[in-house]
Amino acid sequence: MAVPRPGISLEQAIPLASKLFSFQTLNTSVVTELESYEDRNFLLKGRITSDKADKQTNETEYVLKILNPVTSRRIGILNLTSKVLLYLNDRGIQCPIPQPSISGKYIIWCRFPKVGLEKAGTCTSEKGDIMDGTELVSYESNDSPVVNCSNDHYCDDNTVVYAIQLLTFIPGKLLCDVKFNADVMYKFGVAIGNLHKILKEFSQTSDLLDTHLEPSDNQWHTENSPASIIQHCHAIEDDARRTLVQEIAQRFQNEFLPKLKQLDTQLIHGDLNEHNIIVDQNTDEQVKIEGFLDFGHSYISHRVLDVGIAVAYMMIESINHDMSVFDASNQVIRGYQSVFPLSSLEMDVMLEAVKLRISQSLVIGAYSYKYVSPGNEYLLYTAKTGWKALDEIFQKPGQDIVYTWLSC
């Protein structure tokens, strides 16, 4: 099911950050909302005054992240990703750093009343009813944000619960802001390989093994993608295109999901698109991959699926840069293979994973635009070049594509 975004407004961001993270700002008008597919991200500038955080003298930029109600239920993986961000940062990979709340937790689960409810009392903490040991803040003060939850299927009759984080904001450019070329794509592949090596190391720590990880129901996790495509593909009006994505989903479900059991597992990023990659570009236009954003889709899976997601998005975006979809994919894979090589079986799986992610982006974008958030043009971004990328993949024999990738 397509997920509705949290009903938190721009005006409610600073009061939330203040009450939950002791955030203070001299200018309450300087708040902007950043683009996001399913969550709400607000850019704030100020200081954290809580004794749980490092002392600050200057104002700093932060992102207040309000996670959608479905993701908010994934207690284990959300707690895990906070540890991952700190782990990566300690090892020189630039990423947002989670800030402790007034209680010292990196994530707060916050209960909001729906529109029309009477509100009284103060902001209090209690042990949660989502999962034992989870802190749940019950937000019921007179000046608490009121959430319009009419479109939300994941809340009870009276309230809705969102997970909330405050993260450092990393200024600068993203991969989507620079011109794609062979060098940039190669460096991106190298960066993914290095990221996966560190995530594999993290995956082998006792901390991870002791962490409760609930079964994934995230529609964007590749193992769940076929069912998601089949459920939502009626939003694709063109009969031939709808049939194509259905066939891609069914082929992956029937032929390739069973093959995944033969592959090793580890923590993966889960959403390696051009909007989640931090880059630096010097005066000579040379690009360096600096880090990664948005680990909200991280989970235990197979690294080849993560590479497939990255390759899918690079093929889609390469068309906007007058670059061949195969030149882009070949360079990403060449870079990755130089660091953390994939096997021939993994390459077979990856081609189908690429087709699957492109198909799902097209299907969910169309469905969400039509039924969940009409008028949100961001949801149609993939459609601008995604169908062309998919068509070009099918114009070339699959075995030839895999052979080229293995030769990289």
XYZ file of C-alpha atoms in Angstrom:
408
model
C 0.000 0.000 0.000
C 1.305 3.484 -0.836
C 2.107 5.315 2.386
C 0.663 8.755 3.213
C 3.168 11.310 4.479
C 2.923 12.550 8.079
C 0.501 15.417 8.607
C 3.028 17.724 10.287
C 3.182 21.289 8.954
C 6.060 23.725 8.542
C 4.748 25.822 11.451
C 4.838 22.848 13.804
C 8.485 21.900 13.195
C 10.181 24.261 15.676
C 7.748 23.598 18.577
C 8.364 19.877 18.074
C 12.156 20.261 17.972
C 12.035 22.512 21.031
C 9.975 20.164 23.205
C 11.667 16.924 22.161
C 15.303 17.998 21.626
C 15.650 21.311 23.548
C 16.247 23.055 20.232
C 16.381 26.860 20.284
C 16.489 29.317 17.402
C 16.774 33.103 17.140
C 14.719 33.197 13.956
C 11.600 31.049 13.899
C 10.817 32.075 10.314
C 13.884 30.336 8.852
C 12.393 26.867 8.408
C 12.186 25.105 5.062
C 10.834 21.719 4.055
C 13.082 19.405 2.082
C 11.751 17.038 -0.571
C 10.862 13.550 0.582
C 8.854 10.712 -0.936
C 7.137 9.362 2.189
C 8.389 11.325 5.220
C 8.588 15.003 6.247
C 12.011 16.645 6.563
C 12.369 20.188 7.945
C 15.593 22.199 7.775
C 16.136 24.215 10.966
C 18.929 26.495 12.198
C 19.661 26.929 15.889
C 21.250 25.373 18.976
C 20.529 22.349 21.168
C 20.588 23.315 24.837
C 19.941 19.882 26.370
C 22.611 18.541 28.721
C 22.406 15.299 26.718
C 24.010 16.947 23.671
C 27.452 18.462 23.118
C 27.685 22.084 24.181
C 27.223 24.538 21.300
C 28.103 28.210 20.977
C 27.047 28.826 17.378
C 23.831 28.067 15.562
C 23.932 24.867 13.499
C 21.684 23.486 10.762
C 19.636 20.397 11.553
C 17.009 18.260 9.857
C 13.932 17.362 11.886
C 12.784 14.075 10.361
C 9.189 12.905 10.866
C 8.903 9.307 9.690
C 5.717 8.004 8.111
C 3.518 5.807 10.325
C 4.525 2.565 8.605
C 8.267 3.112 8.922
C 7.669 4.365 12.471
C 6.589 0.867 13.506
C 9.954 -0.656 12.614
C 11.409 -0.222 16.065
C 14.395 -2.536 15.708
C 15.693 -1.228 12.403
C 15.186 2.423 13.411
C 17.224 1.974 16.572
C 19.790 0.114 14.510
C 20.171 2.848 11.888
C 21.056 5.417 14.569
C 23.937 3.160 15.584
C 24.912 2.727 11.933
C 25.128 6.487 11.336
C 27.406 6.934 14.349
C 29.491 3.923 13.265
C 29.935 5.225 9.708
C 30.790 8.725 10.895
C 33.526 7.306 13.160
C 35.014 5.598 10.101
C 35.182 8.685 7.912
C 31.982 8.244 5.897
C 30.059 11.489 5.939
C 26.442 11.056 6.978
C 23.871 12.830 9.155
C 24.619 12.458 12.862
C 21.602 11.751 15.088
C 21.175 14.070 18.058
C 20.028 12.877 21.489
C 16.583 13.924 22.683
C 15.880 15.422 26.109
C 15.767 11.843 27.417
C 19.031 10.857 25.734
C 17.363 8.705 23.056
C 18.201 9.182 19.383
C 14.621 8.499 18.281
C 11.378 9.583 19.952
C 8.073 7.859 19.230
C 5.467 10.550 19.513
C 1.720 10.100 19.804
C -0.407 12.850 18.239
C -4.140 13.467 18.562
C -6.077 13.696 15.336
C -7.846 16.856 14.286
C -10.787 17.774 16.509
C -9.591 16.080 19.701
C -9.474 17.991 22.947
C -5.938 18.407 24.252
C -4.910 18.936 27.846
C -1.951 18.343 30.112
C 1.753 18.217 29.364
C 4.216 16.275 27.261
C 4.899 13.085 29.189
C 6.917 9.921 28.618
C 5.742 6.389 29.096
C 6.911 2.944 28.125
C 5.440 2.288 24.736
C 2.612 0.158 23.530
C 4.348 -0.323 20.165
C 6.969 -2.611 21.615
C 8.201 -3.338 25.127
C 11.052 -1.058 26.152
C 10.344 1.588 23.528
C 9.983 5.132 24.742
C 6.738 6.699 23.592
C 6.086 10.387 24.127
C 2.422 11.199 24.532
C 1.988 14.660 23.019
C -1.129 16.120 24.593
C -0.268 19.680 25.651
C -2.481 22.665 24.858
C -0.057 23.944 22.231
C 0.794 20.556 20.739
C 0.781 20.111 16.967
C -2.495 18.743 15.631
C -2.173 16.174 12.876
C -4.613 15.788 10.028
C -4.717 12.014 9.894
C -7.762 11.491 7.711
C -5.673 9.808 4.995
C -3.688 7.634 7.358
C -4.541 3.939 7.577
C -1.897 3.276 10.232
C -3.362 5.038 13.260
C -6.204 4.198 15.628
C -9.477 6.109 15.901
C -7.990 8.840 18.078
C -4.238 9.043 17.619
C -1.300 8.427 15.303
C 2.315 7.651 16.215
C 5.347 8.998 14.345
C 9.028 8.332 14.983
C 10.990 11.596 15.127
C 14.711 12.273 14.770
C 16.902 15.357 14.781
C 19.938 14.963 12.521
C 22.813 17.226 11.563
C 22.341 18.809 8.145
C 25.151 18.309 5.662
C 25.390 21.324 3.325
C 26.743 21.107 -0.187
C 25.957 19.233 -3.351
C 24.233 15.951 -4.019
C 24.948 13.563 -6.872
C 21.849 14.865 -8.662
C 23.468 18.342 -8.750
C 26.529 17.390 -10.818
C 27.018 16.339 -14.409
C 27.144 12.569 -14.864
C 30.155 11.135 -16.670
C 32.223 7.927 -16.611
C 34.493 9.180 -13.827
C 31.602 10.164 -11.541
C 29.812 6.848 -12.074
C 33.000 4.871 -11.418
C 33.656 6.780 -8.185
C 30.076 6.168 -7.120
C 30.564 2.420 -7.587
C 33.777 2.520 -5.545
C 31.997 4.439 -2.781
C 29.181 1.852 -2.617
C 31.751 -0.947 -2.398
C 33.514 0.777 0.499
C 30.184 1.443 2.217
C 29.205 -2.216 1.912
C 32.510 -3.345 3.393
C 31.942 -1.189 6.471
C 28.296 -2.275 6.747
C 29.415 -5.914 6.537
C 31.867 -5.267 9.355
C 29.066 -3.653 11.354
C 26.762 -6.580 10.568
C 29.217 -8.963 12.207
C 29.306 -7.135 15.544
C 27.590 -8.608 18.582
C 25.580 -5.399 18.900
C 23.726 -6.191 15.701
C 23.217 -9.839 16.543
C 21.541 -8.841 19.824
C 19.254 -6.306 18.156
C 15.646 -7.274 17.548
C 14.842 -6.910 13.853
C 11.181 -7.308 13.038
C 10.199 -8.937 9.711
C 10.158 -6.355 6.945
C 6.887 -5.135 5.484
C 8.553 -2.219 3.689
C 7.249 -2.217 0.123
C 10.572 -0.773 -1.105
C 12.574 -3.713 0.184
C 13.319 -5.661 -2.980
C 11.924 -8.932 -1.648
C 8.549 -7.180 -1.249
C 8.674 -5.262 -4.530
C 6.914 -7.826 -6.766
C 3.808 -7.852 -4.568
C 3.871 -4.038 -4.366
C 4.024 -3.705 -8.161
C 1.187 -6.166 -8.738
C -0.970 -4.461 -6.101
C -0.543 -0.934 -7.479
C 0.044 -1.381 -11.232
C -3.588 -0.580 -12.075
C -2.468 3.057 -11.782
C -0.526 2.603 -15.049
C -3.073 3.473 -17.726
C -1.154 2.201 -20.763
C -2.000 -1.505 -21.221
C 1.359 -2.507 -22.716
C 3.341 -0.774 -19.977
C 1.149 -2.234 -17.247
C 1.660 -5.719 -18.683
C 5.425 -5.159 -18.856
C 5.828 -4.248 -15.178
C 3.554 -7.126 -14.149
C 5.739 -9.558 -16.078
C 8.906 -8.141 -14.524
C 7.417 -8.524 -11.036
C 6.212 -12.068 -11.638
C 9.523 -13.169 -13.154
C 11.477 -11.870 -10.156
C 8.991 -13.429 -7.741
C 9.052 -16.856 -9.364
C 12.614 -17.219 -10.649
C 14.913 -14.941 -8.678
C 13.582 -14.677 -5.139
C 14.458 -18.373 -4.549
C 18.029 -17.715 -5.734
C 18.558 -15.116 -3.011
C 18.731 -17.912 -0.433
C 22.124 -18.863 -1.895
C 23.623 -15.415 -1.198
C 25.207 -13.978 1.938
C 23.307 -11.363 3.925
C 24.381 -8.135 5.605
C 23.053 -4.684 6.371
C 22.422 -2.611 3.214
C 21.438 1.022 2.610
C 18.259 0.253 0.670
C 17.780 3.518 -1.255
C 20.951 4.491 -3.112
C 19.506 7.128 -5.427
C 21.089 10.352 -6.659
C 19.341 12.427 -3.964
C 20.964 10.432 -1.157
C 24.618 10.765 -2.211
C 26.786 13.631 -0.886
C 29.466 14.931 -3.253
C 32.148 17.593 -3.338
C 33.104 19.356 -6.563
C 36.294 21.414 -6.791
C 37.073 24.333 -9.082
C 38.299 21.932 -11.780
C 34.859 20.264 -11.789
C 36.347 17.088 -10.288
C 33.752 15.234 -8.211
C 34.419 13.302 -5.014
C 31.817 11.066 -3.346
C 31.756 12.183 0.297
C 28.965 10.280 1.973
C 25.395 9.031 2.135
C 22.010 10.269 3.340
C 18.734 8.653 4.425
C 19.296 5.203 5.880
C 15.576 4.891 6.580
C 15.229 1.910 4.222
C 18.217 0.003 5.652
C 17.680 -3.643 6.460
C 19.383 -7.035 6.477
C 19.452 -8.325 2.908
C 21.850 -8.983 0.013
C 24.342 -6.369 -1.161
C 23.665 -7.193 -4.827
C 20.137 -5.814 -4.370
C 21.599 -2.562 -3.045
C 23.888 -2.300 -6.076
C 20.899 -3.065 -8.296
C 18.955 -0.199 -6.744
C 21.874 2.169 -7.322
C 22.352 1.030 -10.932
C 18.616 1.391 -11.624
C 18.568 5.008 -10.472
C 21.777 5.866 -12.337
C 20.320 4.428 -15.561
C 17.156 6.481 -15.080
C 19.060 9.687 -14.322
C 21.806 9.225 -16.951
C 19.315 10.069 -19.702
C 19.029 13.587 -18.259
C 22.804 13.925 -18.645
C 23.018 12.732 -22.268
C 24.789 9.600 -21.082
C 24.011 6.092 -22.290
C 22.165 3.997 -19.694
C 24.699 1.222 -20.278
C 27.722 3.525 -19.995
C 26.375 4.640 -16.613
C 25.653 1.121 -15.351
C 28.958 -0.288 -16.630
C 30.996 2.355 -14.820
C 29.121 1.977 -11.519
C 29.662 -1.778 -11.636
C 33.311 -1.428 -12.692
C 33.931 0.775 -9.676
C 32.113 -1.594 -7.340
C 33.903 -4.680 -8.684
C 37.275 -3.033 -8.004
C 36.436 -2.969 -4.286
C 33.974 -5.756 -3.446
C 33.441 -8.109 -6.443
C 30.093 -9.756 -7.173
C 29.713 -13.325 -8.494
C 28.093 -14.417 -11.768
C 24.966 -15.510 -9.863
C 24.764 -12.100 -8.234
C 25.073 -10.416 -11.636
C 22.125 -12.460 -12.937
C 20.071 -11.379 -9.947
C 21.170 -7.756 -10.291
C 19.849 -7.325 -13.844
C 16.403 -8.417 -12.698
C 16.683 -6.257 -9.576
C 17.415 -3.244 -11.795
C 14.307 -3.878 -13.905
C 12.273 -4.412 -10.742
C 13.325 -1.139 -9.068
C 12.689 0.927 -12.202
C 9.263 -0.713 -12.556
C 8.355 -0.123 -8.930
C 9.422 3.523 -9.021
C 7.182 4.043 -12.044
C 4.235 2.171 -10.534
C 4.321 3.671 -7.032
C 4.920 7.137 -8.447
C 1.850 6.843 -10.674
C -0.278 5.333 -7.897
C 0.738 7.920 -5.291
C 0.179 10.813 -7.674
C -3.252 9.516 -8.618
C -4.576 8.356 -5.237
C -2.413 9.567 -2.335
C -0.944 12.987 -3.131
C -2.488 14.451 -6.310
C -0.519 17.411 -7.589
C 2.787 16.331 -5.998
C 4.958 16.485 -9.123
C 7.940 15.011 -7.258
C 6.152 11.653 -7.406
C 6.366 11.664 -11.209
C 10.096 12.352 -11.381
C 10.988 8.794 -12.391
C 8.378 8.740 -15.165
C 10.262 11.463 -17.072
C 13.018 9.036 -18.073
C 12.180 5.721 -16.377
C 10.141 4.246 -19.222
C 12.866 5.109 -21.712
C 15.512 3.444 -19.503
C 13.382 0.317 -19.200
C 12.807 0.224 -22.965
C 16.546 0.471 -23.633
C 17.276 -2.423 -21.274
C 14.840 -4.640 -23.172
C 16.379 -3.704 -26.515
C 19.524 -5.614 -25.557
C 19.709 -9.374 -24.772
C 19.942 -9.924 -21.039
C 22.874 -12.327 -21.327
C 24.852 -9.674 -23.209
C 24.242 -7.140 -20.437
C 25.314 -9.602 -17.736
C 28.396 -10.650 -19.741
C 29.470 -7.005 -20.046
C 28.961 -6.424 -16.324
C 31.016 -9.516 -15.464
C 33.790 -8.190 -17.699
C 33.928 -4.828 -15.918
